[in-house]
CSV table of C-alpha atoms in Angstrom, one decimal:
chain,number,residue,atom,x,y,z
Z,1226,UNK,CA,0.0,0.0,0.0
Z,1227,UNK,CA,1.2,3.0,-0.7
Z,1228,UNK,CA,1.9,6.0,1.4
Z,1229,UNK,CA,-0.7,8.2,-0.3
Z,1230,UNK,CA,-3.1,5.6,0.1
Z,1231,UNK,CA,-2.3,4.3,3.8
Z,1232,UNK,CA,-4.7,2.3,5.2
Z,1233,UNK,CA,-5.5,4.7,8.3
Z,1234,UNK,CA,-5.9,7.6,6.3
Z,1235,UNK,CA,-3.9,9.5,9.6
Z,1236,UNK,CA,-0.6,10.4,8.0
Z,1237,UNK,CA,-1.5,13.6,6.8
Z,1238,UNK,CA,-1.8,16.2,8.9
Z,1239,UNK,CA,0.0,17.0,12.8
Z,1240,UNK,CA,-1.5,16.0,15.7
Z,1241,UNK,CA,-4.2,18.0,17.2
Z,1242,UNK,CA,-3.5,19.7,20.3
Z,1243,UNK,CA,-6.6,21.6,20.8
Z,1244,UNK,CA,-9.8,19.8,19.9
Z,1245,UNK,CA,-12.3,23.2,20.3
Z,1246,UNK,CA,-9.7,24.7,17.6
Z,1247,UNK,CA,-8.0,22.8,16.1
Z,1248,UNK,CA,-9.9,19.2,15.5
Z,1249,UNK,CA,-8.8,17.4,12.4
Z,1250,UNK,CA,-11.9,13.9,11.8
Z,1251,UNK,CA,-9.0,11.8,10.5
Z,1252,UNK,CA,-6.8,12.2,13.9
Z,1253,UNK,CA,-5.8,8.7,15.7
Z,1254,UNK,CA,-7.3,10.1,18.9
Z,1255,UNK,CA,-10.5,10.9,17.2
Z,1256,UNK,CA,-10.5,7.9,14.9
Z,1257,UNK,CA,-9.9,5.0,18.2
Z,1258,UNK,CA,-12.3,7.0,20.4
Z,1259,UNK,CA,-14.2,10.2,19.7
Z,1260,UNK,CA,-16.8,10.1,22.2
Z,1261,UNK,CA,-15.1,11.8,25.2
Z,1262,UNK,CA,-14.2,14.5,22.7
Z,1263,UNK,CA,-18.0,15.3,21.8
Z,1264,UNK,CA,-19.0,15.3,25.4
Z,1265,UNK,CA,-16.0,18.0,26.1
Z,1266,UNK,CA,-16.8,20.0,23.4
Z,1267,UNK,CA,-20.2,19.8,24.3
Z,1268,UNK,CA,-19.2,21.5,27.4
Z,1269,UNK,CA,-16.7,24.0,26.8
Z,1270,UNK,CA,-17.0,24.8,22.5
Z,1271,UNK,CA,-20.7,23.0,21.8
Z,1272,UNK,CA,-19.7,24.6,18.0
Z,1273,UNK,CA,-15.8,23.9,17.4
Z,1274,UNK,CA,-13.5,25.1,14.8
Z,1275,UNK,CA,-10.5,24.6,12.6
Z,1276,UNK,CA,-8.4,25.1,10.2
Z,1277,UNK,CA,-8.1,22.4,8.3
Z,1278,UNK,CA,-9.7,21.1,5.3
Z,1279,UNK,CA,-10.1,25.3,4.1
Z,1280,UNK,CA,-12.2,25.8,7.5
Z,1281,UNK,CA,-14.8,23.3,9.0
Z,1282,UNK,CA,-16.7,23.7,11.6
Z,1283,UNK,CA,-18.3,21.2,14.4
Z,1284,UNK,CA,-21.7,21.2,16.2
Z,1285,UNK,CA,-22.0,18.8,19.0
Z,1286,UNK,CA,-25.1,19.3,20.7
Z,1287,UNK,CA,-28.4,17.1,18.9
Z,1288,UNK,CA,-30.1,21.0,18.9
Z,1289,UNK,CA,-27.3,22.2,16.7
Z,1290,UNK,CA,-26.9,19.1,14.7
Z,1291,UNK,CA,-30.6,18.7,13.8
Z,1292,UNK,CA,-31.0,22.8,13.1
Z,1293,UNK,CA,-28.5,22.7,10.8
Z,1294,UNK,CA,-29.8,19.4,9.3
Z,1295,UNK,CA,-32.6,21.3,8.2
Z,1296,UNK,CA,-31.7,24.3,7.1
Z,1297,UNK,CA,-31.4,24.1,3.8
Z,1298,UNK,CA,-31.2,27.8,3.1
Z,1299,UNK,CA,-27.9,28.7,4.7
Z,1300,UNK,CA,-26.0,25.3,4.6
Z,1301,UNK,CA,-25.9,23.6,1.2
Z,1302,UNK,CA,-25.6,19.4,0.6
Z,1303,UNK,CA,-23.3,19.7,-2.6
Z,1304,UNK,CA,-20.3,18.7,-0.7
Z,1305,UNK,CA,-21.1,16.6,2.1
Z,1306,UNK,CA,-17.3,14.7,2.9
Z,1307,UNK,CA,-14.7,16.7,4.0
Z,1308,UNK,CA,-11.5,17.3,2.4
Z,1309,UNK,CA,-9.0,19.6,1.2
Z,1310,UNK,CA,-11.0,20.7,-2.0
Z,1311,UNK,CA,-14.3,21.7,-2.8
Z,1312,UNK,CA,-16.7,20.2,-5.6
Z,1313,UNK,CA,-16.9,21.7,-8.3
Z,1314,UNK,CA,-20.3,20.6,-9.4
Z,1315,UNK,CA,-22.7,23.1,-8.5
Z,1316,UNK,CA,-26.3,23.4,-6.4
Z,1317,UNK,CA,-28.9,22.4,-6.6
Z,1318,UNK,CA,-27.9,18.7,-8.1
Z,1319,UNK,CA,-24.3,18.2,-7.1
Z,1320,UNK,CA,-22.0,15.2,-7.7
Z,1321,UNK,CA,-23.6,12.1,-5.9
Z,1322,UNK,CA,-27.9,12.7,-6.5
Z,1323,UNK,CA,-30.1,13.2,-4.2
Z,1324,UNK,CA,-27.4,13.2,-1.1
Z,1325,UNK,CA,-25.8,16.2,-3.0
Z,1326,UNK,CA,-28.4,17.6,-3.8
Z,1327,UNK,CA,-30.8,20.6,-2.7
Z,1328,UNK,CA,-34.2,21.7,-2.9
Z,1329,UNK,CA,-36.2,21.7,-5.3
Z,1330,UNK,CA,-33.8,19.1,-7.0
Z,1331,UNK,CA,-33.5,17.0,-4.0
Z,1332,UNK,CA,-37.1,16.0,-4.0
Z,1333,UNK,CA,-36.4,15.1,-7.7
Z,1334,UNK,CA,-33.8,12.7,-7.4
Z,1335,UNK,CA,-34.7,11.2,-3.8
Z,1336,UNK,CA,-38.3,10.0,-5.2
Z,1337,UNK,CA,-36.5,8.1,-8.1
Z,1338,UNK,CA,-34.9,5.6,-5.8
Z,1339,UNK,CA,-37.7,5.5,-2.9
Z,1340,UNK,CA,-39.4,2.7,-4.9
Z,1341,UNK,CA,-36.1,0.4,-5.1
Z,1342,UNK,CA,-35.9,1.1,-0.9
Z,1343,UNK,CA,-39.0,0.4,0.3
Z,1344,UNK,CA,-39.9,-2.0,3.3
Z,1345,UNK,CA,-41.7,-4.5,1.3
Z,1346,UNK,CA,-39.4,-4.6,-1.5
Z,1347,UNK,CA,-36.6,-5.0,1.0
Z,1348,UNK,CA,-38.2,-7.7,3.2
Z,1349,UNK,CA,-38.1,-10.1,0.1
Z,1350,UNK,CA,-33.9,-10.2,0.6
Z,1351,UNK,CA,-34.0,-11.5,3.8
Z,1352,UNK,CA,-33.8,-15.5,2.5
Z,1353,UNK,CA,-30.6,-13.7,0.1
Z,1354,UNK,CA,-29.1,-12.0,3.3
Z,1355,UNK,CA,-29.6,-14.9,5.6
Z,1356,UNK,CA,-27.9,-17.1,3.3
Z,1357,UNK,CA,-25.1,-14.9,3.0
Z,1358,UNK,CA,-24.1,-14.7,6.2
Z,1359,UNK,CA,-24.6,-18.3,7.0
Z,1360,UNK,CA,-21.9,-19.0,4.4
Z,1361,UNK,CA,-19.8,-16.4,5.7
Z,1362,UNK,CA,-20.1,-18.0,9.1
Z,1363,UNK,CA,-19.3,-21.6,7.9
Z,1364,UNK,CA,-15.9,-20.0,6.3
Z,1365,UNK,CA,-15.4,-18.3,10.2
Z,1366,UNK,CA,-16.0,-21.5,11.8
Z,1367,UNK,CA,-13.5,-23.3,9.1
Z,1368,UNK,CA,-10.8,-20.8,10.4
Z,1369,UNK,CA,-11.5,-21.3,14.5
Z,1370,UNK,CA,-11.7,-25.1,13.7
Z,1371,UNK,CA,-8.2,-25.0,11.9
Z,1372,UNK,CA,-7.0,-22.8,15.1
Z,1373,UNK,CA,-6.4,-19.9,12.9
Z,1374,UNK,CA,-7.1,-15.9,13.9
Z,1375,UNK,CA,-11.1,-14.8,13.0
Z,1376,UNK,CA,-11.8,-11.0,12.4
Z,1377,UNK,CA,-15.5,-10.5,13.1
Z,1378,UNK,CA,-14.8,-7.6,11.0
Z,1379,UNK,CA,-12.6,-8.5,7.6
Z,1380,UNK,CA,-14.0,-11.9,7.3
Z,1381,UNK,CA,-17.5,-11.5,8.2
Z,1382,UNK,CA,-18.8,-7.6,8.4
Z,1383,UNK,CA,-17.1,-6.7,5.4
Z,1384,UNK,CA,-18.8,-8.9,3.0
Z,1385,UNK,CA,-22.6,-8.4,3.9
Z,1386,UNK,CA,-23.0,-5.3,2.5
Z,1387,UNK,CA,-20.7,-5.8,-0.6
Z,1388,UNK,CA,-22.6,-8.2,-1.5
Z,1389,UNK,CA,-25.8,-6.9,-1.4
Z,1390,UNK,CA,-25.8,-3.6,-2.7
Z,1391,UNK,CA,-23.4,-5.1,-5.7
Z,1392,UNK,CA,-26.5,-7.6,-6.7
Z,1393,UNK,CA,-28.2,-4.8,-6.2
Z,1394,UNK,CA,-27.0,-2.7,-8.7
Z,1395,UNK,CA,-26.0,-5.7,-11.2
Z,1396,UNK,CA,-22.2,-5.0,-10.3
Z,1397,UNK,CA,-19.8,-8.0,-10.4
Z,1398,UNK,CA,-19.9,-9.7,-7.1
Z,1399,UNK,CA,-15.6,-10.3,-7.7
Z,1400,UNK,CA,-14.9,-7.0,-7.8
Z,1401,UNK,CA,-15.6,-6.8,-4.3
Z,1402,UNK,CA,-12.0,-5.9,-3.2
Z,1403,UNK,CA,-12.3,-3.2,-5.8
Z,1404,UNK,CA,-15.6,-1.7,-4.2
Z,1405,UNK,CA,-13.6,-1.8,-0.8
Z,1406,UNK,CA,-10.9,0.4,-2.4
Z,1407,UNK,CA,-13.5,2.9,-3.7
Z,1408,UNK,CA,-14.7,3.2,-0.3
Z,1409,UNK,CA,-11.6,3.8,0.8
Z,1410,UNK,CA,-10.5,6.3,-1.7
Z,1411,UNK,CA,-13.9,8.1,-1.1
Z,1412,UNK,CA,-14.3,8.6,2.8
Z,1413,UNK,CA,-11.0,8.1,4.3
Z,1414,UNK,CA,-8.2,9.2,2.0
Z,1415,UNK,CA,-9.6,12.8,2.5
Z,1416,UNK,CA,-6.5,14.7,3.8
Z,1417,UNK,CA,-4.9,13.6,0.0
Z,1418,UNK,CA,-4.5,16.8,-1.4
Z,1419,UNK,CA,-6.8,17.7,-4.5
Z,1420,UNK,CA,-5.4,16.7,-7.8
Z,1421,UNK,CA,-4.9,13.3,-6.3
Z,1422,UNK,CA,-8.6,12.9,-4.7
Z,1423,UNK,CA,-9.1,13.9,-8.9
Z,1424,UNK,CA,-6.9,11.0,-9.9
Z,1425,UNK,CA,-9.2,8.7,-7.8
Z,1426,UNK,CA,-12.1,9.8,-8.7
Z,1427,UNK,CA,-11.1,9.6,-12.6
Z,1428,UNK,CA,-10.7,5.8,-12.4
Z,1429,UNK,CA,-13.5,5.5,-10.0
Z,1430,UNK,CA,-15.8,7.2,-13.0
Z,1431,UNK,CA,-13.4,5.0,-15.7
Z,1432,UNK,CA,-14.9,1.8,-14.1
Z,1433,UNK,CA,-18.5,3.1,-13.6
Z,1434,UNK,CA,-18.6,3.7,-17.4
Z,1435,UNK,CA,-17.6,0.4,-18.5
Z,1436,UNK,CA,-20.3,-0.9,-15.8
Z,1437,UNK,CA,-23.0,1.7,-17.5
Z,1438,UNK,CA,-22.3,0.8,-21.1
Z,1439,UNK,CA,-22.3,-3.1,-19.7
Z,1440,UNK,CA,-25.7,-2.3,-18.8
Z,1441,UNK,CA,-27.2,-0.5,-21.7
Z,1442,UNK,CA,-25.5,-3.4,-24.1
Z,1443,UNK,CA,-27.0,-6.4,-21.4
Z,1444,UNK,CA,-29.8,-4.9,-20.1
Z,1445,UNK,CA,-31.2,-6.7,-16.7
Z,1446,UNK,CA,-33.8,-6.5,-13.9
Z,1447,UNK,CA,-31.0,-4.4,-10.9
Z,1448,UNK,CA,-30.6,-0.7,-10.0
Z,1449,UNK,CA,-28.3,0.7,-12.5
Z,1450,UNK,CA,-30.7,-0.8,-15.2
Z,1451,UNK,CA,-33.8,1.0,-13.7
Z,1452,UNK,CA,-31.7,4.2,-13.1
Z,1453,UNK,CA,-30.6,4.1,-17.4
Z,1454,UNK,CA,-34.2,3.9,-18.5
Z,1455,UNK,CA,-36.4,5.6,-16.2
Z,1456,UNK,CA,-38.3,7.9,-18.1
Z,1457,UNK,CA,-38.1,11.0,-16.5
Z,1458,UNK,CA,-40.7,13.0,-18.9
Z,1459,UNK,CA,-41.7,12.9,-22.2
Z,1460,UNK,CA,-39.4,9.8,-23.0
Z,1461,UNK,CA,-36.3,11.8,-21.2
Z,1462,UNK,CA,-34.1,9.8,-19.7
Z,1463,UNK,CA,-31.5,10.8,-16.9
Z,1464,UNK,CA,-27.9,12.1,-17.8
Z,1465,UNK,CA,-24.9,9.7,-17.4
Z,1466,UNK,CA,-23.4,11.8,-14.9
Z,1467,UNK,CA,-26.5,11.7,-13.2
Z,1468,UNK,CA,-26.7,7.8,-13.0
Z,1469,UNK,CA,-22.8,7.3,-12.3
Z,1470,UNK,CA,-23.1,9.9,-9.2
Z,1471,UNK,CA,-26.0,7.8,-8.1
Z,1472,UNK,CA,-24.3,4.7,-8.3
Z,1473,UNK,CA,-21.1,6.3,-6.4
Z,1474,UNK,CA,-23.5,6.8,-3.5
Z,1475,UNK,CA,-25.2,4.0,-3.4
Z,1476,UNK,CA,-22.4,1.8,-3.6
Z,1477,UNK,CA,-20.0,3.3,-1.3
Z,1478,UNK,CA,-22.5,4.5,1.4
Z,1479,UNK,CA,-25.0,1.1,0.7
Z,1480,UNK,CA,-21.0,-0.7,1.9
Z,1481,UNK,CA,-19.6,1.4,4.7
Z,1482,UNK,CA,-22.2,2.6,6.8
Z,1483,UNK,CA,-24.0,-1.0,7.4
Z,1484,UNK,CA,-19.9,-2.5,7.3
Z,1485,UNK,CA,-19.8,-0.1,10.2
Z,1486,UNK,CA,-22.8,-0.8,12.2
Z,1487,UNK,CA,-22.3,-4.2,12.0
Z,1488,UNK,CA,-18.7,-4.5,13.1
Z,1489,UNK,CA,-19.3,-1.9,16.0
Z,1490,UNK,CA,-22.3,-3.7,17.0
Z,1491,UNK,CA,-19.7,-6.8,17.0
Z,1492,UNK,CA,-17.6,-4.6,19.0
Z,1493,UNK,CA,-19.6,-3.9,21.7
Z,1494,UNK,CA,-20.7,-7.7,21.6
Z,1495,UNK,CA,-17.6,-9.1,22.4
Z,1496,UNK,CA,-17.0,-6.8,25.5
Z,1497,UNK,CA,-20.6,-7.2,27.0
Z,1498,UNK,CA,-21.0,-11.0,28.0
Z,1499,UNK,CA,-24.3,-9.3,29.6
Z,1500,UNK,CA,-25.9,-8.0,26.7
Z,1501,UNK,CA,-24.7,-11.5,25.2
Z,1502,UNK,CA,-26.7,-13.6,27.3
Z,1503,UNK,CA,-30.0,-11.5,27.5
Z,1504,UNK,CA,-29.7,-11.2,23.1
Z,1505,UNK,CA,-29.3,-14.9,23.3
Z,1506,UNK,CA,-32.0,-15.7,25.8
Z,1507,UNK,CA,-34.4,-13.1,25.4
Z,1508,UNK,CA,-35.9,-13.3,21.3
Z,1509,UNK,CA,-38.3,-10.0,22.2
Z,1510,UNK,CA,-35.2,-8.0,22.8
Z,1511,UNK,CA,-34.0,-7.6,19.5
Z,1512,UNK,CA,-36.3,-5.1,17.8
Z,1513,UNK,CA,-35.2,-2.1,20.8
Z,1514,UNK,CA,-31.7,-3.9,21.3
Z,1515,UNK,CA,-30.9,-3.1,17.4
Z,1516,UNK,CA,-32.4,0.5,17.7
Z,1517,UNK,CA,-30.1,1.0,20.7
Z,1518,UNK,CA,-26.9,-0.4,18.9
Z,1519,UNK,CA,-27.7,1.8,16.2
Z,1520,UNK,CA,-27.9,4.9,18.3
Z,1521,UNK,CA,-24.5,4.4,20.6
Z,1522,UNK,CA,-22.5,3.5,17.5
Z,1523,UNK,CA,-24.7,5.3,14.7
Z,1524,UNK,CA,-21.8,4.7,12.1
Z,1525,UNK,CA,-22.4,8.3,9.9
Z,1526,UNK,CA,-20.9,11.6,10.7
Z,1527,UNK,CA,-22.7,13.8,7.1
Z,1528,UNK,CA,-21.2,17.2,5.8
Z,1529,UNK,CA,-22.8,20.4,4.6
Z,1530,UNK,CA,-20.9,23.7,3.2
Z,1531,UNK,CA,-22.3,27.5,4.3
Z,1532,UNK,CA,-23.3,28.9,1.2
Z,1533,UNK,CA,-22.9,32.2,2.5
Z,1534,UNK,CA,-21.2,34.1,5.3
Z,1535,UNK,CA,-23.5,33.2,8.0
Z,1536,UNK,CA,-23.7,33.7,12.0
Z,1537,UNK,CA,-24.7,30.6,13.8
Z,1538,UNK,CA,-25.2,30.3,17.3
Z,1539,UNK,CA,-22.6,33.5,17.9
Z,1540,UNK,CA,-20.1,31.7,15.0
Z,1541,UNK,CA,-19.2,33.5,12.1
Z,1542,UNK,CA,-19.3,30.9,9.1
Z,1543,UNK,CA,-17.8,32.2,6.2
Z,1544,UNK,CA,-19.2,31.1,2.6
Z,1545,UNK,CA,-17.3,27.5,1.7
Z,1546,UNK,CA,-16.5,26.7,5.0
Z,1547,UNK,CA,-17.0,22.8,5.9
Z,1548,UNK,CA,-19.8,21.7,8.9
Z,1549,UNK,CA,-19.2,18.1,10.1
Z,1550,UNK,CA,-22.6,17.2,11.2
Z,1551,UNK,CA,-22.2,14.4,13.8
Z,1552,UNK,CA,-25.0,12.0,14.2
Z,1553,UNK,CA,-22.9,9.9,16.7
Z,1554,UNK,CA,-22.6,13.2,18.9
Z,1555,UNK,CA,-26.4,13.7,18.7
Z,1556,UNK,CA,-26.9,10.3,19.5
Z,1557,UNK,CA,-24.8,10.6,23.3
Z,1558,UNK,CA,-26.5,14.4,24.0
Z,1559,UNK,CA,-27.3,13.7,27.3
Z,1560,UNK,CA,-30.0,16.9,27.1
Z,1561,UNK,CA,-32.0,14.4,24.6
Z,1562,UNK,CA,-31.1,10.6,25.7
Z,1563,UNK,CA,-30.9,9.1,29.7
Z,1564,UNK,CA,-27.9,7.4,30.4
Z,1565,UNK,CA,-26.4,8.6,26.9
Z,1566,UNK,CA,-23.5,7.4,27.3
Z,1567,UNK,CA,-24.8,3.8,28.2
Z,1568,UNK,CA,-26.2,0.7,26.1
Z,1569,UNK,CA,-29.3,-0.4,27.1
Z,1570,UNK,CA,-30.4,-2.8,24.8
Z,1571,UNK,CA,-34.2,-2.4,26.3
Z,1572,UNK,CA,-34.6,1.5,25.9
Z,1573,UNK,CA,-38.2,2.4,24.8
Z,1574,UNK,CA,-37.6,5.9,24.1
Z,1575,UNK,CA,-35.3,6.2,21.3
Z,1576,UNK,CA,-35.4,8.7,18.6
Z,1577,UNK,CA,-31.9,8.1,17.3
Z,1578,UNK,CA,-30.2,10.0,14.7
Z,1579,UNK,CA,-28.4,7.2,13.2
Z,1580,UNK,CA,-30.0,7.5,9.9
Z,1581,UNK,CA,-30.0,11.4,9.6
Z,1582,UNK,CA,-32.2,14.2,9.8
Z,1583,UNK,CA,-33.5,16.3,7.9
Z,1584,UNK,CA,-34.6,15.9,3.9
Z,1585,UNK,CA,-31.1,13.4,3.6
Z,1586,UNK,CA,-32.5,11.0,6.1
Z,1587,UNK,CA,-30.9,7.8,4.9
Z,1588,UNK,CA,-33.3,6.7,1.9
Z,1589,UNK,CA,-31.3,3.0,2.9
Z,1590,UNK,CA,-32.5,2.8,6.4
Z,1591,UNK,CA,-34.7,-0.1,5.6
Z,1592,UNK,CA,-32.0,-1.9,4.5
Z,1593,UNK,CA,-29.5,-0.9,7.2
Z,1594,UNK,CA,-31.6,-2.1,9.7
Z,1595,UNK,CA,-32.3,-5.7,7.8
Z,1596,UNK,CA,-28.8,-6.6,6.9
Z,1597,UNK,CA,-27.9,-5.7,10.8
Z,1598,UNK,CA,-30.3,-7.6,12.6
Z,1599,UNK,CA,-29.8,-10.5,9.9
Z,1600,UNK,CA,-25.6,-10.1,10.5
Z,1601,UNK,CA,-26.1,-10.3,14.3
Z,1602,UNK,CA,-28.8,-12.8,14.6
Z,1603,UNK,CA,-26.8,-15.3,12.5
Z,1604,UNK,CA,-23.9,-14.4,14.4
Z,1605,UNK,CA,-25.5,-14.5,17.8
Z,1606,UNK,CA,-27.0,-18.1,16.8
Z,1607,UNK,CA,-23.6,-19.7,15.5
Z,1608,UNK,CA,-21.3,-17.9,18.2
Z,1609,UNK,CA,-23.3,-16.9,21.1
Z,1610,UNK,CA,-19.7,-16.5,23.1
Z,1611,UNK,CA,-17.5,-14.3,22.2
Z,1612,UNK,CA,-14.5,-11.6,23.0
Z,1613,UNK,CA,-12.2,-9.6,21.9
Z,1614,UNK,CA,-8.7,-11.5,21.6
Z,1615,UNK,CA,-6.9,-8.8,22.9
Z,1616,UNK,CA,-5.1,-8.0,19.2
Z,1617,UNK,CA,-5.3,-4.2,18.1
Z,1618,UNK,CA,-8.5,-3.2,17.2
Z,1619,UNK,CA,-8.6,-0.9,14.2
Z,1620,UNK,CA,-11.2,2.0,13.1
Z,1621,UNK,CA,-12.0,3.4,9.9
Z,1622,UNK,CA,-10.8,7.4,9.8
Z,1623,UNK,CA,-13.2,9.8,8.4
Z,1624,UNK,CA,-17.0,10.2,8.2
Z,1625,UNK,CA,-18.3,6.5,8.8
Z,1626,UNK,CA,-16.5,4.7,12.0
Z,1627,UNK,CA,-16.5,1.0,12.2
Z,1628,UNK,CA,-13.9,-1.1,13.3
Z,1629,UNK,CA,-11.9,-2.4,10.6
Z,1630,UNK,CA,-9.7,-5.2,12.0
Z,1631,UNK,CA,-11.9,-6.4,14.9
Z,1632,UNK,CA,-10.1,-9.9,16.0
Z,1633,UNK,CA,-11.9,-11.8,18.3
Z,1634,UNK,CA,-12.0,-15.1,19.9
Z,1635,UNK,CA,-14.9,-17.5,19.8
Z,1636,UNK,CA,-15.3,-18.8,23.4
């Protein structure tokens, strides 16, 4: 690997010394264990800045989160991951439609894929996904059988979603190692500097193309099919650039976020013999004990930019300056949740942000929630014992945290 394309993503930029003025997403401190910096922040700089990334700001409070979320007016989606550039496709349609996009567009582009998304449509992959993972879990229990090391993570998290959203879309399933890359080169390699996020995303386009003309020349029932002959009007159909900035979000976010809730989920698993025993013994507890895993490790941190100058909350935005919007910070506000910084697998009340707010709410959240309760039932079933091995455990930098090297041993 690399050095430009370092797994970690961390070699970039110094160390930060100050986190209310000076806090860099892609910092090891940040990246093994954010939360005690949200609930310092929230304290002492509830909107942080810094420097980096051209100016970025940092709301850490669920109010400023969600108001910001919704404001569509002063903060615009056309850039929504961090890094040292800015897009250069404009409002209201932006590079990756409808999670770049703004109003009226957004509404546009969003109700094109809300048929594909929908819970009965998504029910019917349950057999698919429970399949899946039972395979995966036969290849796990091969490895702890032959005494070698199992990564709850790299040989079981990292697959589920691959998988699925690559049928999905009608992309080879072999090419999953490729899709893993993209992700890679999408949401953590964002301190690279600009012309060589440009690079990335050139070949990342190169290979959606050949997929796209693949598609028109061997048309078939998947997503990228639908998305090349939807008629959008009077026999219209939707621009290639269009389509390929779809694709790019639905492949890399349909991956990572569910890769991450599953492996933190895992995670939390392996240190909670507890919640073990009551998800193994107690069937009724899995609809609230998801909900609850998906709230204390909601794997999405989204990204807005001010459109223009712009004083929120006393802080002077300036027009192109970057707002992390945390969902994970939201989700421990202890003004908003009891015991937020506590799992409780039985918690009745629970409006999570885990999925977004505002008109971006994930348009995938029926999906999320399938291929995670599917991933940890199966897992729970085969493997009801379980703890870390006490070998490093590694977390993706960037936007969407999950572990990615999550060694464990099967008791």
């Amino acid at each position: 690997m690399t050095e430009s394309h370092l797994a970690d993503g961390t070699n970039r930029h110094a160390p930060v010394v100050d986190w209310a003025t000076d806090f860099d997403h892609t910092d090891r401190v940040w990246v093994d264990n954010p939360f005690p910096i949200w609930d310092q922040l929230r304290q002492v700089c509830p909107v942080a800045h810094s420097d980096r990334y051209g100016g970025t700001w940092l709301p850490t409070r669920h109010e400023d989160i969600s108001a910001i979320a919704y404001d569509t007016e002063h903060f615009t989606s056309r850039g929504v991951v961090v890094e040292e550039g800015r897009p250069i496709e404009e409002a209201p349609i932006g590079g990756a439609p409808p999670i770049t996009s703004d109003p009226p567009f957004h509404s546009f582009a969003r109700r094109l894929l809300l048929p594909a998304f929908g819970p009965k449509v998504i029910a019917q992959l349950e057999p698919q996904i429970r399949t899946l993972c039972r395979g995966l879990l036969d290849a796990v229990d091969a490895r702890r059988l032959a005494g070698e090391p199992v990564d709850a993570s790299a040989h079981y998290a990292a697959h589920i979603p691959v998988d699925v959203i690559a049928r999905m879309l009608g992309l080879p399933i072999g090419d999953e190692e490729l899709f893993r890359e993209f992700v890679h080169g999408v949401l953590e390699n964002v301190a690279a500097p600009p012309d060589e996020r440009d690079e990335f995303f050139g070949r990342l386009e190169t290979y959606l193309d050949i997929q796209l003309q693949d598609h028109r020349d061997n048309p078939r029932d998947d997503l990228i099919s639908y998305l090349l002959n939807v008629d959008i009007g009077g026999g219209e159909r939707l621009p290639d650039e269009h389509v390929r900035g779809t694709v790019v979000l639905l492949l890399v976010a349909g991956i990572d976020t569910t890769w991450g809730a599953i492996g933190s989920s895992l995670w939390h698993l392996a240190q909670s013999p507890h919640d073990r025993r009551r998800l193994a013994t107690e069937p009724d507890l899995w609809d609230t004990g998801v909900e609850e895993l998906l709230r204390a490790y909601a794997p999405v941190t989204m990204a807005r930019l001010v459109v223009d100058d712009f004083e929120f909350q006393g802080c002077p935005m300036k027009k192109d300056d970057w707002v992390l919007l945390p969902f994970p910070a939201g989700n421990r506000d202890p003004e908003v949740f009891d015991n937020a910084d506590k799992v409780l697998l039985d918690r009745a009340q629970n409006r999570h942000s885990a999925f977004g707010l505002g008109i971006h709410r994930c348009i995938g959240s029926n999906l999320a929630r399938l291929e995670l309760r599917i991933a940890l039932e199966e897992w729970m079933a085969r493997f009801p014992d379980f703890e870390l091995s006490g070998e490093t455990v590694r977390f993706a930098p960037g936007q969407v945290r999950g572990p990615r090297e999550l060694p464990v041993t099967i008791l």
